[in-house]
């Protein structure tokens, strides 16, 4: 599998709970390789690399991944806050 | 009211353009509750790509990108902010009426009467609390 250039982003667990991050990474393992590095207890760095045959639409894959992660996180957060 | 057509593609003051297709809105959690912010984001995942990042203890940054290139970024950010107000009002109303709603549900499932019997069974001419006599 060829790997597209990496896209690195820091995410906050105040917004994206850890369990949602783990689930989203698992759901997207066929589309991109995601490396997780803990920055602090509240922050994690994600390094995303789109996998073939999705490398041509890498940005779209990353956008969809973060929307999916947001979807999961918002549902979890709203359950906690309600 | 005169409309300057040259400004039609500029983003409103409360948001800024961070790239050709992405806008940034910074929201104060002192004004908008997290529930309102999260509900708004949840409803917008269908029409736009979103990314959230904290910007201090009481601020959240929302990065917005329209899913469809034909959708105007100005419209999306404007609609997002309107929906945010809508969700905040819903949240405030839910807080204000929470006690009444809990009482209605409790009464519906309770076998007895949870309210003071003098209120629910009294005659219309009764004044058990002496309201008419109060000064």
PDB file of N, CA and C in Angstrom, chain A residues 2 6-10 13-14 24 28 30 33 36 43 46-47 50 53-55 57-58 63 65 67 71 73 77 79:
ATOM      1  N   UNK A   2       0.615   2.146  -0.902  1.00  0.00           N
ATOM      2  CA  UNK A   2       1.373   3.392  -0.899  1.00  0.00           C
ATOM      3  C   UNK A   2       0.747   4.362   0.095  1.00  0.00           C
ATOM      4  N   UNK A   6       1.881  12.928   5.146  1.00  0.00           N
ATOM      5  CA  UNK A   6       1.191  12.930   6.431  1.00  0.00           C
ATOM      6  C   UNK A   6       0.470  14.248   6.707  1.00  0.00           C
ATOM      7  N   UNK A   7      -0.611  14.125   7.452  1.00  0.00           N
ATOM      8  CA  UNK A   7      -1.375  15.289   7.887  1.00  0.00           C
ATOM      9  C   UNK A   7      -1.420  15.203   9.406  1.00  0.00           C
ATOM     10  N   UNK A   8      -0.867  16.197  10.082  1.00  0.00           N
ATOM     11  CA  UNK A   8      -0.762  16.151  11.542  1.00  0.00           C
ATOM     12  C   UNK A   8      -1.678  17.186  12.174  1.00  0.00           C
ATOM     13  N   UNK A   9      -2.394  16.769  13.207  1.00  0.00           N
ATOM     14  CA  UNK A   9      -3.304  17.693  13.879  1.00  0.00           C
ATOM     15  C   UNK A   9      -3.412  17.327  15.369  1.00  0.00           C
ATOM     16  N   UNK A  10      -3.482  18.350  16.213  1.00  0.00           N
ATOM     17  CA  UNK A  10      -3.665  18.122  17.655  1.00  0.00           C
ATOM     18  C   UNK A  10      -5.148  18.206  17.973  1.00  0.00           C
ATOM     19  N   UNK A  13      -9.165  16.385  24.133  1.00  0.00           N
ATOM     20  CA  UNK A  13     -10.134  15.424  24.679  1.00  0.00           C
ATOM     21  C   UNK A  13     -11.251  16.116  25.446  1.00  0.00           C
ATOM     22  N   UNK A  14     -11.143  17.432  25.613  1.00  0.00           N
ATOM     23  CA  UNK A  14     -12.283  18.184  26.159  1.00  0.00           C
ATOM     24  C   UNK A  14     -13.421  18.168  25.149  1.00  0.00           C
ATOM     25  N   UNK A  24     -13.239   5.915  15.962  1.00  0.00           N
ATOM     26  CA  UNK A  24     -13.121   6.510  14.621  1.00  0.00           C
ATOM     27  C   UNK A  24     -11.888   5.975  13.890  1.00  0.00           C
ATOM     28  N   UNK A  28     -11.902   3.838  10.296  1.00  0.00           N
ATOM     29  CA  UNK A  28     -11.240   4.390   9.109  1.00  0.00           C
ATOM     30  C   UNK A  28      -9.937   3.678   8.763  1.00  0.00           C
ATOM     31  N   UNK A  30      -9.267   1.241   6.934  1.00  0.00           N
ATOM     32  CA  UNK A  30      -9.137   0.850   5.529  1.00  0.00           C
ATOM     33  C   UNK A  30      -8.839   2.060   4.631  1.00  0.00           C
ATOM     34  N   UNK A  33      -4.018   5.471   7.490  1.00  0.00           N
ATOM     35  CA  UNK A  33      -3.240   5.004   8.647  1.00  0.00           C
ATOM     36  C   UNK A  33      -3.145   6.178   9.623  1.00  0.00           C
ATOM     37  N   UNK A  36      -1.148   7.737  16.715  1.00  0.00           N
ATOM     38  CA  UNK A  36      -1.581   8.548  17.860  1.00  0.00           C
ATOM     39  C   UNK A  36      -0.384   8.815  18.776  1.00  0.00           C
ATOM     40  N   UNK A  43      -4.562  16.428  25.512  1.00  0.00           N
ATOM     41  CA  UNK A  43      -4.335  16.591  24.073  1.00  0.00           C
ATOM     42  C   UNK A  43      -3.601  15.409  23.460  1.00  0.00           C
ATOM     43  N   UNK A  46      -2.638  13.483  16.224  1.00  0.00           N
ATOM     44  CA  UNK A  46      -2.957  12.444  15.249  1.00  0.00           C
ATOM     45  C   UNK A  46      -2.171  12.707  13.973  1.00  0.00           C
ATOM     46  N   UNK A  47      -1.544  11.673  13.461  1.00  0.00           N
ATOM     47  CA  UNK A  47      -0.853  11.762  12.164  1.00  0.00           C
ATOM     48  C   UNK A  47      -1.594  10.860  11.191  1.00  0.00           C
ATOM     49  N   UNK A  50      -3.303   8.892   4.114  1.00  0.00           N
ATOM     50  CA  UNK A  50      -4.304   8.174   3.317  1.00  0.00           C
ATOM     51  C   UNK A  50      -3.674   6.968   2.643  1.00  0.00           C
ATOM     52  N   UNK A  53      -6.458   2.830  -2.401  1.00  0.00           N
ATOM     53  CA  UNK A  53      -6.576   3.747  -3.547  1.00  0.00           C
ATOM     54  C   UNK A  53      -7.186   5.110  -3.180  1.00  0.00           C
ATOM     55  N   UNK A  54      -7.047   5.553  -1.954  1.00  0.00           N
ATOM     56  CA  UNK A  54      -7.694   6.794  -1.518  1.00  0.00           C
ATOM     57  C   UNK A  54      -6.733   7.983  -1.466  1.00  0.00           C
ATOM     58  N   UNK A  55      -5.491   7.762  -1.913  1.00  0.00           N
ATOM     59  CA  UNK A  55      -4.484   8.828  -1.789  1.00  0.00           C
ATOM     60  C   UNK A  55      -4.832  10.068  -2.614  1.00  0.00           C
ATOM     61  N   UNK A  57      -7.708  11.303  -3.027  1.00  0.00           N
ATOM     62  CA  UNK A  57      -8.718  12.092  -2.301  1.00  0.00           C
ATOM     63  C   UNK A  57      -8.347  12.189  -0.819  1.00  0.00           C
ATOM     64  N   UNK A  58      -7.061  12.312  -0.548  1.00  0.00           N
ATOM     65  CA  UNK A  58      -6.591  12.299   0.851  1.00  0.00           C
ATOM     66  C   UNK A  58      -7.299  13.352   1.703  1.00  0.00           C
ATOM     67  N   UNK A  63     -11.130  14.962   5.930  1.00  0.00           N
ATOM     68  CA  UNK A  63     -12.329  15.742   6.302  1.00  0.00           C
ATOM     69  C   UNK A  63     -13.446  14.822   6.795  1.00  0.00           C
ATOM     70  N   UNK A  65     -13.084  11.821   8.008  1.00  0.00           N
ATOM     71  CA  UNK A  65     -12.676  11.211   9.275  1.00  0.00           C
ATOM     72  C   UNK A  65     -13.006  12.145  10.440  1.00  0.00           C
ATOM     73  N   UNK A  67     -15.141  14.581  10.529  1.00  0.00           N
ATOM     74  CA  UNK A  67     -16.594  14.740  10.690  1.00  0.00           C
ATOM     75  C   UNK A  67     -17.192  13.535  11.414  1.00  0.00           C
ATOM     76  N   UNK A  71     -19.030  13.618  14.943  1.00  0.00           N
ATOM     77  CA  UNK A  71     -20.356  13.023  15.099  1.00  0.00           C
ATOM     78  C   UNK A  71     -20.412  12.126  16.346  1.00  0.00           C
ATOM     79  N   UNK A  73     -18.297  12.102  18.856  1.00  0.00           N
ATOM     80  CA  UNK A  73     -17.956  12.871  20.057  1.00  0.00           C
ATOM     81  C   UNK A  73     -19.131  13.708  20.539  1.00  0.00           C
ATOM     82  N   UNK A  77     -20.748  13.471  24.131  1.00  0.00           N
ATOM     83  CA  UNK A  77     -20.724  14.652  25.003  1.00  0.00           C
ATOM     84  C   UNK A  77     -22.130  15.076  25.399  1.00  0.00           C
ATOM     85  N   UNK A  79     -24.775  13.199  25.624  1.00  0.00           N
ATOM     86  CA  UNK A  79     -25.290  12.221  26.606  1.00  0.00           C
ATOM     87  C   UNK A  79     -24.772  12.555  27.998  1.00  0.00           C
TER      88      UNK A  79
END
